[in-house]
Tab-separated table of C-alpha atoms (C1' of nucleotides) in Angstrom:
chain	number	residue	atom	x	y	z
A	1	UNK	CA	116.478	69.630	82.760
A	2	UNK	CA	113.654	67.478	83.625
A	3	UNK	CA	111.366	66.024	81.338
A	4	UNK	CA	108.101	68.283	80.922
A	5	UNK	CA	106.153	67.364	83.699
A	6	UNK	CA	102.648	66.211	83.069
A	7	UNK	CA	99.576	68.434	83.429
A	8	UNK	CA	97.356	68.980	86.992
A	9	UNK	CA	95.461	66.659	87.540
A	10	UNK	CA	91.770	68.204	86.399
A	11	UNK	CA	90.568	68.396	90.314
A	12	UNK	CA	93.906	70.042	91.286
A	13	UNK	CA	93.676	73.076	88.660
A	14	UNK	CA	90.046	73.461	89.486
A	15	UNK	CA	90.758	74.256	92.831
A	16	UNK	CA	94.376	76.319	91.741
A	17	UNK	CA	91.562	78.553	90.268
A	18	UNK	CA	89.242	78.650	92.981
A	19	UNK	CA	91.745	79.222	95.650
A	20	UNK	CA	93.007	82.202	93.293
A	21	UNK	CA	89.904	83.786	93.089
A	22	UNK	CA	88.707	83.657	96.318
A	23	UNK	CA	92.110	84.885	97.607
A	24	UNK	CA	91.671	87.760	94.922
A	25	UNK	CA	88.258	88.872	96.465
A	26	UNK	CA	88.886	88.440	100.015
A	27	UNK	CA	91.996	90.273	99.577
A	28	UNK	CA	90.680	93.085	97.790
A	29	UNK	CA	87.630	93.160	100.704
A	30	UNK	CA	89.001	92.053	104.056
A	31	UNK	CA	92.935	93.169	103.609
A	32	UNK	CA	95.992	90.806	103.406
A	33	UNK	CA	95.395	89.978	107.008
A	34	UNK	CA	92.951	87.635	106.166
A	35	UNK	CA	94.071	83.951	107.267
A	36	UNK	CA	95.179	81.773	105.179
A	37	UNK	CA	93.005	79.348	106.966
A	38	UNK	CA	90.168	81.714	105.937
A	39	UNK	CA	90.570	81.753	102.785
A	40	UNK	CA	90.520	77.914	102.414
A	41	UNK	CA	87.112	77.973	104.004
A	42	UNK	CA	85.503	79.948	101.787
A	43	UNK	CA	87.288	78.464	98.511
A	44	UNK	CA	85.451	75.346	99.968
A	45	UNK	CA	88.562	73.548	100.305
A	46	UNK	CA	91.349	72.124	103.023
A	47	UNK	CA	94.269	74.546	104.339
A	48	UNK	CA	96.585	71.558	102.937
A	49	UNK	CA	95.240	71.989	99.142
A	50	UNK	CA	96.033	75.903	100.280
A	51	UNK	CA	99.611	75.169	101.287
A	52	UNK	CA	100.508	73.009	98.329
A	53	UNK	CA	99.409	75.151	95.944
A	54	UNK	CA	100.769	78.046	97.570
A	55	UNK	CA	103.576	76.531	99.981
A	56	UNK	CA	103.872	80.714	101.557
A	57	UNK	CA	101.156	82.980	102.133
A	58	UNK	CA	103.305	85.315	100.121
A	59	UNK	CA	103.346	83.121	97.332
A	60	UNK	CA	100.042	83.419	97.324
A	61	UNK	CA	99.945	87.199	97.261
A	62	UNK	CA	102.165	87.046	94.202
A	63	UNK	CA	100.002	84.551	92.134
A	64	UNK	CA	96.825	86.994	92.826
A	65	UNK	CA	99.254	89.842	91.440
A	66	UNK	CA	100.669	88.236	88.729
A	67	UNK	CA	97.098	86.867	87.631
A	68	UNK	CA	95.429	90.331	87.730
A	69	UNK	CA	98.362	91.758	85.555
A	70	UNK	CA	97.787	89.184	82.959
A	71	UNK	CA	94.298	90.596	82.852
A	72	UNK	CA	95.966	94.253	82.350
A	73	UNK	CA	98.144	93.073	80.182
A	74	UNK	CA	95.452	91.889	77.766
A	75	UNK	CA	93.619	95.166	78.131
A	76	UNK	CA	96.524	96.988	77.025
A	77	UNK	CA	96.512	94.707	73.797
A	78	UNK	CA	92.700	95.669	73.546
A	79	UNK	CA	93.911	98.882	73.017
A	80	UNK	CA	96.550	98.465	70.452
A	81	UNK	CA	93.645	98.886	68.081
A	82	UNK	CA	92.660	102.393	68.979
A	83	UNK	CA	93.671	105.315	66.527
A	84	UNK	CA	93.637	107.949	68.894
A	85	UNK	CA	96.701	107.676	71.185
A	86	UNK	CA	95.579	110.075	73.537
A	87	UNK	CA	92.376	108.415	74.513
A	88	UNK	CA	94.315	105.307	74.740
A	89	UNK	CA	97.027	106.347	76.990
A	90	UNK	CA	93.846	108.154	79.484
A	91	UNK	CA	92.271	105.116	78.705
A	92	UNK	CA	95.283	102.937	79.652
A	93	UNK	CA	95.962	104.891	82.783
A	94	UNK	CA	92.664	105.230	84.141
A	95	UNK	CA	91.937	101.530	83.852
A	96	UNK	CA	95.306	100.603	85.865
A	97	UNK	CA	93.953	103.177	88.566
A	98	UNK	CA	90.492	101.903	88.685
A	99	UNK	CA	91.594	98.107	88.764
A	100	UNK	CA	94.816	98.673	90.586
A	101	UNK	CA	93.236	100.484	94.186
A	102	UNK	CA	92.700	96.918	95.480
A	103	UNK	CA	95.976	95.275	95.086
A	104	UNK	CA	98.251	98.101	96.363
A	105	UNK	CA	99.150	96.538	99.286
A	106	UNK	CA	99.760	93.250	97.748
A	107	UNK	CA	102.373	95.255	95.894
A	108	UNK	CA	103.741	96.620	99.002
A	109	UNK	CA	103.789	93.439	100.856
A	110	UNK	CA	105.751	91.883	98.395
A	111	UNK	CA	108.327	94.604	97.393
A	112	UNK	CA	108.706	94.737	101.013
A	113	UNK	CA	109.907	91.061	100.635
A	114	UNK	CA	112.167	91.291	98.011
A	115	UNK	CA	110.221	89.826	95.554
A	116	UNK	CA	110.742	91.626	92.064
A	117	UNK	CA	106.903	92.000	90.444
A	118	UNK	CA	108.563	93.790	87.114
A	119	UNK	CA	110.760	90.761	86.667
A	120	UNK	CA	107.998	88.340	87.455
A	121	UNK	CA	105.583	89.798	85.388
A	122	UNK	CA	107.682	90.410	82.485
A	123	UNK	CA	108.850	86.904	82.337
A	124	UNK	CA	105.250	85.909	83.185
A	125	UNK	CA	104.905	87.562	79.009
A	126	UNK	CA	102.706	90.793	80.618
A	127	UNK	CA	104.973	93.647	80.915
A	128	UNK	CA	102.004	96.361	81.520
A	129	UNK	CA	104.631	99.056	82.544
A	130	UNK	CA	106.349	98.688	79.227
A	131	UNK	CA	102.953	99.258	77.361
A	132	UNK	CA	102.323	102.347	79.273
A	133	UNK	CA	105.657	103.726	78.850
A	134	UNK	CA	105.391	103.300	75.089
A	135	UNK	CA	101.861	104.627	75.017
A	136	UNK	CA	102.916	107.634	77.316
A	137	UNK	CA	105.765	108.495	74.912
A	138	UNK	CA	103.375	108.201	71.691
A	139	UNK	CA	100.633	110.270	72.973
A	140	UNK	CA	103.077	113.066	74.036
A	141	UNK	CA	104.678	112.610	70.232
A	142	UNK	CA	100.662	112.750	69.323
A	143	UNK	CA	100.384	116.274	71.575
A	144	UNK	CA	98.027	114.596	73.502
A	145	UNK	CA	100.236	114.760	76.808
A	146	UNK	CA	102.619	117.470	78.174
A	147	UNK	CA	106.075	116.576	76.949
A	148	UNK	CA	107.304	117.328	80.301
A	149	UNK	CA	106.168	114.728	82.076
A	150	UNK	CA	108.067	111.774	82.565
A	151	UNK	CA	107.499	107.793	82.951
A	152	UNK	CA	108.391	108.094	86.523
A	153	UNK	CA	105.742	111.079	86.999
A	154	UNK	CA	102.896	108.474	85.489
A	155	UNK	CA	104.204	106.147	87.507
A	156	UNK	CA	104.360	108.044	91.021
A	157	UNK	CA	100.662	109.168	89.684
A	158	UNK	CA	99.602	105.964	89.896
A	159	UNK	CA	100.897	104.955	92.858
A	160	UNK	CA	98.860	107.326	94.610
A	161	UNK	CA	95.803	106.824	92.703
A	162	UNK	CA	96.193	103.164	93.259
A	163	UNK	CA	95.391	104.197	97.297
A	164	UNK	CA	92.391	105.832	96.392
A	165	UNK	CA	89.725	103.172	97.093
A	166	UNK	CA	86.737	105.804	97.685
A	167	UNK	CA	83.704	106.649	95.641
A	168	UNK	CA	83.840	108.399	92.424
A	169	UNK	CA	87.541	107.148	91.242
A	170	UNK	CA	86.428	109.603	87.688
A	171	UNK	CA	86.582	112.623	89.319
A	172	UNK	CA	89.950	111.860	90.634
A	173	UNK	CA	91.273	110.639	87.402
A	174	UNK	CA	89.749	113.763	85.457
A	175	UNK	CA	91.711	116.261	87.825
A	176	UNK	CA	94.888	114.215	87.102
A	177	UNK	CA	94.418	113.704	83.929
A	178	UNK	CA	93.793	117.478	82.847
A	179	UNK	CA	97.105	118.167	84.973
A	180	UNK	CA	98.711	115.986	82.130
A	181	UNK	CA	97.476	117.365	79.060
A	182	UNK	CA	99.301	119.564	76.991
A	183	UNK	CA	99.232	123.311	78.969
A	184	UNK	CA	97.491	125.967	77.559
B	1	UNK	CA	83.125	113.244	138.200
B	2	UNK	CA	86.860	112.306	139.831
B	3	UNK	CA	89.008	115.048	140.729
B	4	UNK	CA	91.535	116.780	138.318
B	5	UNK	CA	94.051	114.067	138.493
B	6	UNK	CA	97.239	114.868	139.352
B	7	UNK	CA	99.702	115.532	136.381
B	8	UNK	CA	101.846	112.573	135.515
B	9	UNK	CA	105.353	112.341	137.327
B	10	UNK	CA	108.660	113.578	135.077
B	11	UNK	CA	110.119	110.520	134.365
B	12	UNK	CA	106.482	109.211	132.761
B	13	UNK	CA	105.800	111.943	130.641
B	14	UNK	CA	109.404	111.918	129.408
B	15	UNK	CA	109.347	107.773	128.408
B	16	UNK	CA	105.601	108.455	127.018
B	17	UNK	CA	107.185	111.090	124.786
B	18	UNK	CA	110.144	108.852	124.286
B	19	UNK	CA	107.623	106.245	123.169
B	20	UNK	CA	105.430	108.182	120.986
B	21	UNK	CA	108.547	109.508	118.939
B	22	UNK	CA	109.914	106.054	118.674
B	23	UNK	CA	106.791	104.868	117.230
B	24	UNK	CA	106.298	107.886	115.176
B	25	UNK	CA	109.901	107.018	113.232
B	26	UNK	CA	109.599	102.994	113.346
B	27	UNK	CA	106.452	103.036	111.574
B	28	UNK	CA	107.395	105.548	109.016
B	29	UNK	CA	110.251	103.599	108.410
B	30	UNK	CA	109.542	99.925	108.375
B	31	UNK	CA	105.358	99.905	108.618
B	32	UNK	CA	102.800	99.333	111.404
B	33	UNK	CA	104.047	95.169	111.852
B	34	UNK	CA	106.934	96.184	114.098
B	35	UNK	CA	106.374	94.886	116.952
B	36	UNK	CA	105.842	96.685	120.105
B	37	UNK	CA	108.849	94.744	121.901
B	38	UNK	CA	111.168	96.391	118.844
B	39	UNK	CA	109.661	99.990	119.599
B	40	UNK	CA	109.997	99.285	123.649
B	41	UNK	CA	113.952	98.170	122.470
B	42	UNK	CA	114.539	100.926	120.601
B	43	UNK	CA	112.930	103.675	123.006
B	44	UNK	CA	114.852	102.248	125.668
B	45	UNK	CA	112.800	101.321	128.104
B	46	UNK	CA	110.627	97.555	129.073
B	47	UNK	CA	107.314	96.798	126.853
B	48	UNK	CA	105.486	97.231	130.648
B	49	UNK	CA	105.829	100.989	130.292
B	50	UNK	CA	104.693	101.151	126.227
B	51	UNK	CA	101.852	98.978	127.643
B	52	UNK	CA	100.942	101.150	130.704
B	53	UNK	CA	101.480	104.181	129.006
B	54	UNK	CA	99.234	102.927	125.587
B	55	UNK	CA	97.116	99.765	126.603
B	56	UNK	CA	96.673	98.261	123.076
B	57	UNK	CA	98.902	98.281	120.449
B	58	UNK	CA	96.103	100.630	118.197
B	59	UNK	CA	95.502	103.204	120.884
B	60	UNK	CA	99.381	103.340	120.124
B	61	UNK	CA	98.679	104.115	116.562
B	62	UNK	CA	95.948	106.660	117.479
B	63	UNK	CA	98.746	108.703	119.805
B	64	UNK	CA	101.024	109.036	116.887
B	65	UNK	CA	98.236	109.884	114.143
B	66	UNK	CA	96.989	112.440	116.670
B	67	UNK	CA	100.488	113.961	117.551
B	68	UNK	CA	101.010	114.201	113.715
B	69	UNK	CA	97.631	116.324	113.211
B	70	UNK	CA	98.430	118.338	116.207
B	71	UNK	CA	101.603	119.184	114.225
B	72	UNK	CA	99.528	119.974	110.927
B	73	UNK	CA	96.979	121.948	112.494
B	74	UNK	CA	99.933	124.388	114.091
B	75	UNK	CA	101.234	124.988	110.055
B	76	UNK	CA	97.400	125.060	108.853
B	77	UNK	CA	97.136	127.909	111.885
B	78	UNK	CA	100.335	129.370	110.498
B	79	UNK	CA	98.729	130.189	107.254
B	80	UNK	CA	95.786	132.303	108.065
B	81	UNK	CA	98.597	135.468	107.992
B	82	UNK	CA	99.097	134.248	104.374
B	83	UNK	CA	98.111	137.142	101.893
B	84	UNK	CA	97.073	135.097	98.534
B	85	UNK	CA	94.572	132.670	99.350
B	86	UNK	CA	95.714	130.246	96.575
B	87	UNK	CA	99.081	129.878	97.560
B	88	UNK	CA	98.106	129.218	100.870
B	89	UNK	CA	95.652	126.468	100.154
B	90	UNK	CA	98.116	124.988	97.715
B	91	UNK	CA	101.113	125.169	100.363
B	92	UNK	CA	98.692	123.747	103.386
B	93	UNK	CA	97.402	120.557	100.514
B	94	UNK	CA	101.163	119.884	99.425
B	95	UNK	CA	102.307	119.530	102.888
B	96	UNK	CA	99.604	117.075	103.812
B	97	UNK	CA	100.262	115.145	101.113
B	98	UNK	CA	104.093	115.222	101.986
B	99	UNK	CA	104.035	114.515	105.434
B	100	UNK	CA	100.574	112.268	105.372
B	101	UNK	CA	102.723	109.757	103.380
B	102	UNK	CA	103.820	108.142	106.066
B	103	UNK	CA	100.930	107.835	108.162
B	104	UNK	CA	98.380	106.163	105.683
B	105	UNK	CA	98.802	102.875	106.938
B	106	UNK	CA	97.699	104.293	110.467
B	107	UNK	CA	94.614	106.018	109.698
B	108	UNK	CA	93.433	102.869	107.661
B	109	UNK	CA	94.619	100.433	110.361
B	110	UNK	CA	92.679	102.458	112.955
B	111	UNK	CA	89.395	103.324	110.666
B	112	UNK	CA	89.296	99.398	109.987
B	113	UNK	CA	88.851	99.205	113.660
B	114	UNK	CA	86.514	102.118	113.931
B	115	UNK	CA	88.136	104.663	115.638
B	116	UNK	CA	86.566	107.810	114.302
B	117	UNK	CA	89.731	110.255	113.591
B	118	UNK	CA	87.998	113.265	112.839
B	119	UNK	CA	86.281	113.196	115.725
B	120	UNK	CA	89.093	112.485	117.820
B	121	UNK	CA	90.883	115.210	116.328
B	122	UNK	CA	88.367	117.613	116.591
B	123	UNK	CA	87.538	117.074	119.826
B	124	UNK	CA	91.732	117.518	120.412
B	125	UNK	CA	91.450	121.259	118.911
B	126	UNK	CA	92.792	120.488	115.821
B	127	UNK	CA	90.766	119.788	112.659
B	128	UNK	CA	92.829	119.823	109.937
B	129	UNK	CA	90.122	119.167	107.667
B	130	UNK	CA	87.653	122.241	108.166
B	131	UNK	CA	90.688	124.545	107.784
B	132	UNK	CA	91.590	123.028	104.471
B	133	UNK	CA	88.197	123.089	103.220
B	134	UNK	CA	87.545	126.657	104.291
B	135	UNK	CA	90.818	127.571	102.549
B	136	UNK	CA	89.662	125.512	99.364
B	137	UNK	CA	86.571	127.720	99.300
B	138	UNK	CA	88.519	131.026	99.581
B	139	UNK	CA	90.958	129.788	97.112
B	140	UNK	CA	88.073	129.512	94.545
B	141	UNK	CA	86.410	132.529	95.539
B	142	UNK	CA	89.957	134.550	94.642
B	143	UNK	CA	89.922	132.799	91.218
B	144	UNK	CA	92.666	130.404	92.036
B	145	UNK	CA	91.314	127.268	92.001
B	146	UNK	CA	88.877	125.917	89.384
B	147	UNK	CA	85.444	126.375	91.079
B	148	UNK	CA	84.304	122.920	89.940
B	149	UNK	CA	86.445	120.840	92.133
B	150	UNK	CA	84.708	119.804	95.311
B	151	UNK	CA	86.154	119.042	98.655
B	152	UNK	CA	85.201	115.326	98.434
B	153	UNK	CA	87.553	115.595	95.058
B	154	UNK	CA	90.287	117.327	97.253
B	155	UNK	CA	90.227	114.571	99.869
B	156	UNK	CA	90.251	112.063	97.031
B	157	UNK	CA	93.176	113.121	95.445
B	158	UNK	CA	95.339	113.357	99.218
B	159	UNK	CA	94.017	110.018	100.345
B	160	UNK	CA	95.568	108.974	96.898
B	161	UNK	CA	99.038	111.000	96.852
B	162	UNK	CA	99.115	109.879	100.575
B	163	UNK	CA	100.023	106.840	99.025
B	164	UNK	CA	102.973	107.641	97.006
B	165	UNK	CA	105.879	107.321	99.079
B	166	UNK	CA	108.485	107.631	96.683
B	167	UNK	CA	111.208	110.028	95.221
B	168	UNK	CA	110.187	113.558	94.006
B	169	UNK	CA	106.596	113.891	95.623
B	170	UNK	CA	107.234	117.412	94.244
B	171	UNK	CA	106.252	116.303	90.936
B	172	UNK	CA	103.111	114.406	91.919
B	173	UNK	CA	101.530	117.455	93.710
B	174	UNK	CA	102.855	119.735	90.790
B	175	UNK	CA	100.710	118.358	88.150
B	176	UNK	CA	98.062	117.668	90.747
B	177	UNK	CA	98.053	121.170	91.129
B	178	UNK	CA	98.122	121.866	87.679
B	179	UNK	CA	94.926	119.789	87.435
B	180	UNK	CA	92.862	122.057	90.095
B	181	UNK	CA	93.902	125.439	88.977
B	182	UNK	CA	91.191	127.344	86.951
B	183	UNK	CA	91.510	126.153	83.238
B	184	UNK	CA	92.638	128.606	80.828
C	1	DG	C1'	115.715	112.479	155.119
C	2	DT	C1'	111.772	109.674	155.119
C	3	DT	C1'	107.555	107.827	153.299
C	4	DC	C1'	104.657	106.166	149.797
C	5	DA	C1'	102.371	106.022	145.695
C	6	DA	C1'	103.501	105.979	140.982
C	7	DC	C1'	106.378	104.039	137.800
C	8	DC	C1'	109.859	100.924	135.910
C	9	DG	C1'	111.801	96.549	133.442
C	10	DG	C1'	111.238	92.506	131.363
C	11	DG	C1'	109.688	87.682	131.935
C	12	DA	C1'	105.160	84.867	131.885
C	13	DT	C1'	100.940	83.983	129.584
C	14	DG	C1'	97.772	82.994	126.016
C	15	DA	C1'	95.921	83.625	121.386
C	16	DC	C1'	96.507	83.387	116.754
C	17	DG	C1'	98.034	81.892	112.422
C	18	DA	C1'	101.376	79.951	108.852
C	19	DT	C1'	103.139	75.669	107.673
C	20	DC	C1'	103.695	70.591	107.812
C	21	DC	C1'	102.080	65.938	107.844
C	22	DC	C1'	99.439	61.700	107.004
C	23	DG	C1'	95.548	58.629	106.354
C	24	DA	C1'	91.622	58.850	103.137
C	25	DT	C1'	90.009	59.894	98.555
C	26	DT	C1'	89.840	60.340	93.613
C	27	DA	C1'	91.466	61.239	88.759
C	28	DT	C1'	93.978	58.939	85.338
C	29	DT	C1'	95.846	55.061	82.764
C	30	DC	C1'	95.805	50.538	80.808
D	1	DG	C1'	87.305	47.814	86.484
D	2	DA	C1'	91.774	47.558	88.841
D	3	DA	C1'	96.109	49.694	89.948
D	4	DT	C1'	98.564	53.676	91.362
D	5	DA	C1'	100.143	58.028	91.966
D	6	DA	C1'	98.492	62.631	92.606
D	7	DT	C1'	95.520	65.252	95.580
D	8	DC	C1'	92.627	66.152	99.313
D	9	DG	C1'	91.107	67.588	104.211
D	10	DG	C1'	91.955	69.292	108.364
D	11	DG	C1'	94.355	68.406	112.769
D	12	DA	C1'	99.214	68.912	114.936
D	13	DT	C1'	103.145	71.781	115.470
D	14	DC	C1'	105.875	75.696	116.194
D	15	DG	C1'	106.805	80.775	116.319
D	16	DT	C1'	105.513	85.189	116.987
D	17	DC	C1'	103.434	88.887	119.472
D	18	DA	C1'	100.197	91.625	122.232
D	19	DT	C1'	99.115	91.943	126.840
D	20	DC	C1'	99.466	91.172	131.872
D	21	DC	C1'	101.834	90.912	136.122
D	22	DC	C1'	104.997	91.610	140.001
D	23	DG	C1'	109.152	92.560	142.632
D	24	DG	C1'	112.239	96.373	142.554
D	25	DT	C1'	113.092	101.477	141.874
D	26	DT	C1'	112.438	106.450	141.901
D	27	DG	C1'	110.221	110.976	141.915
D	28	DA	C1'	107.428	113.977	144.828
D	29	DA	C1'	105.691	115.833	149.061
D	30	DC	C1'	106.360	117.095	153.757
DNA sequence: GTTCAACCGGGATGACGATCCCGATTATTC
DNA sequence: GAATAATCGGGATCGTCATCCCGGTTGAAC
């Protein structure tokens, strides 16, 4: 147990954030391919002040993931507010979809290294699966969604959807979304 | 204008095909970042022969994605003696969506390069895409699928369960079904 | 059975990119 | 404002891989 160790230095978190965001965009535009080397260019900084903040490139891909699920994660607070559980489950869902197409594949690249995102993110304090499953099994109690669908259903739902990185996301949504309403 | 060439000698045809199925599975399996020396290994013969036989590593990609639509078109072709028009266009969109899974990455690694695949496809006798589109319109002409769901919505929704690649796929295309059936 | 062009294997080559390192710079503290 | 420890930039290093090449081999034609 060390002592707590003191804060960034106010230069180093700057650039923490601007490496982070950059990384975020150029990811979501230009694929993971992008070099790392790239990336530091257009965050306006060194590959070094890359490195140390992210010593792997797959480190990297984690802190963009585990940034844009905080994000989610406050959404899905947001929404704690809303009476109507069905339109906040949709709501829930859709938003995950429309946010999520983009960082599929950092998702992929990292399950593909072992690295456990549920784990990560819970312990990060945003457990965005957990909120979903709770609002999935409310809105079903509500009648809002077919009882017979299941968390791993939603889940394998958005999977897909989280490929789809075309135009019109809605109509996509709508069709899957009226497949999970209540038949009838 | 060159003569007809001559056809290719027995023992070349047999490694290309040797190659091409190699590929086919290795990707599936483990993702398009294998690299060619692995595929050569596990075909069993020398990376000179992958590399005579497909000169780049994405004209590679494009013989597999091609073989695979050859394959689809021969089931879409199968389908024209079905009776009921909706269960034909629902069996001929589930298996796309089952057996596209795999071959996602390819079609995005080769569009980001752009390689036009339904041109090469259609100029290799086999466009998937017109015979699922002229089934969609049938289908909604018998009554079986809701008349407001466009092609660009159908393609929206594969290009999205394309990406699932996990357990039960049966479930994803049921409800996706269940969302493009006529409401009732 | 002989000839020859096509084909084979797998090592050589070169490009690219992640990561490491170090002298220069700058935020923080007193 | 001086001291110092954290940070910075970007070049050096090292591996990995796609691609090319060439001496040896084999199928096909006569």
């Amino acid at each position: 147990m060390t002592r707590a160790q003191r804060p960034m230095r106010a230069d180093a978190q700057r650039n923490r954030q601007r490496v982070l965001r950059t990384a975020a965009e150029v990811f979501a535009a230009e694929g993971l391919s992008v070099p790392v080397h790239e990336i530091a260019r257009r965050a306006g900084v060194g590959t070094g002040t890359v490195s140390r903040h992210f010593p792997t490139k797959e480190s990297l891909y984690a802190a963009v993931l585990l940034d844009r699920m905080g994000q989610l994660s406050g959404y899905a607070d947001s929404l704690a507010a809303e009476d109507d559980l069905g339109t906040a489950f949709f709501a829930l869902f859709g938003r995950l979809v429309r946010e999520g197409a983009a960082h599929r594949g950092l998702a992929e690249a990292l399950a593909g290294s072992g690295f456990d995102i549920e784990a990560a993110a819970s312990s990060a304090g945003c457990n965005v699966s957990d909120r979903l499953r709770r609002l999935l099994s409310e809105a079903q109690d509500a009648g809002a969604v077919d009882p017979g669908v299941t968390f791993a259903d939603i889940k394998a739902l958005m999977a897909g959807c989280l490929a789809y990185d075309g135009p019109d996301p809605d109509r996509v949504i709508d069709v899957i979304s009226r497949g999970l309403r209540v038949p009838g």
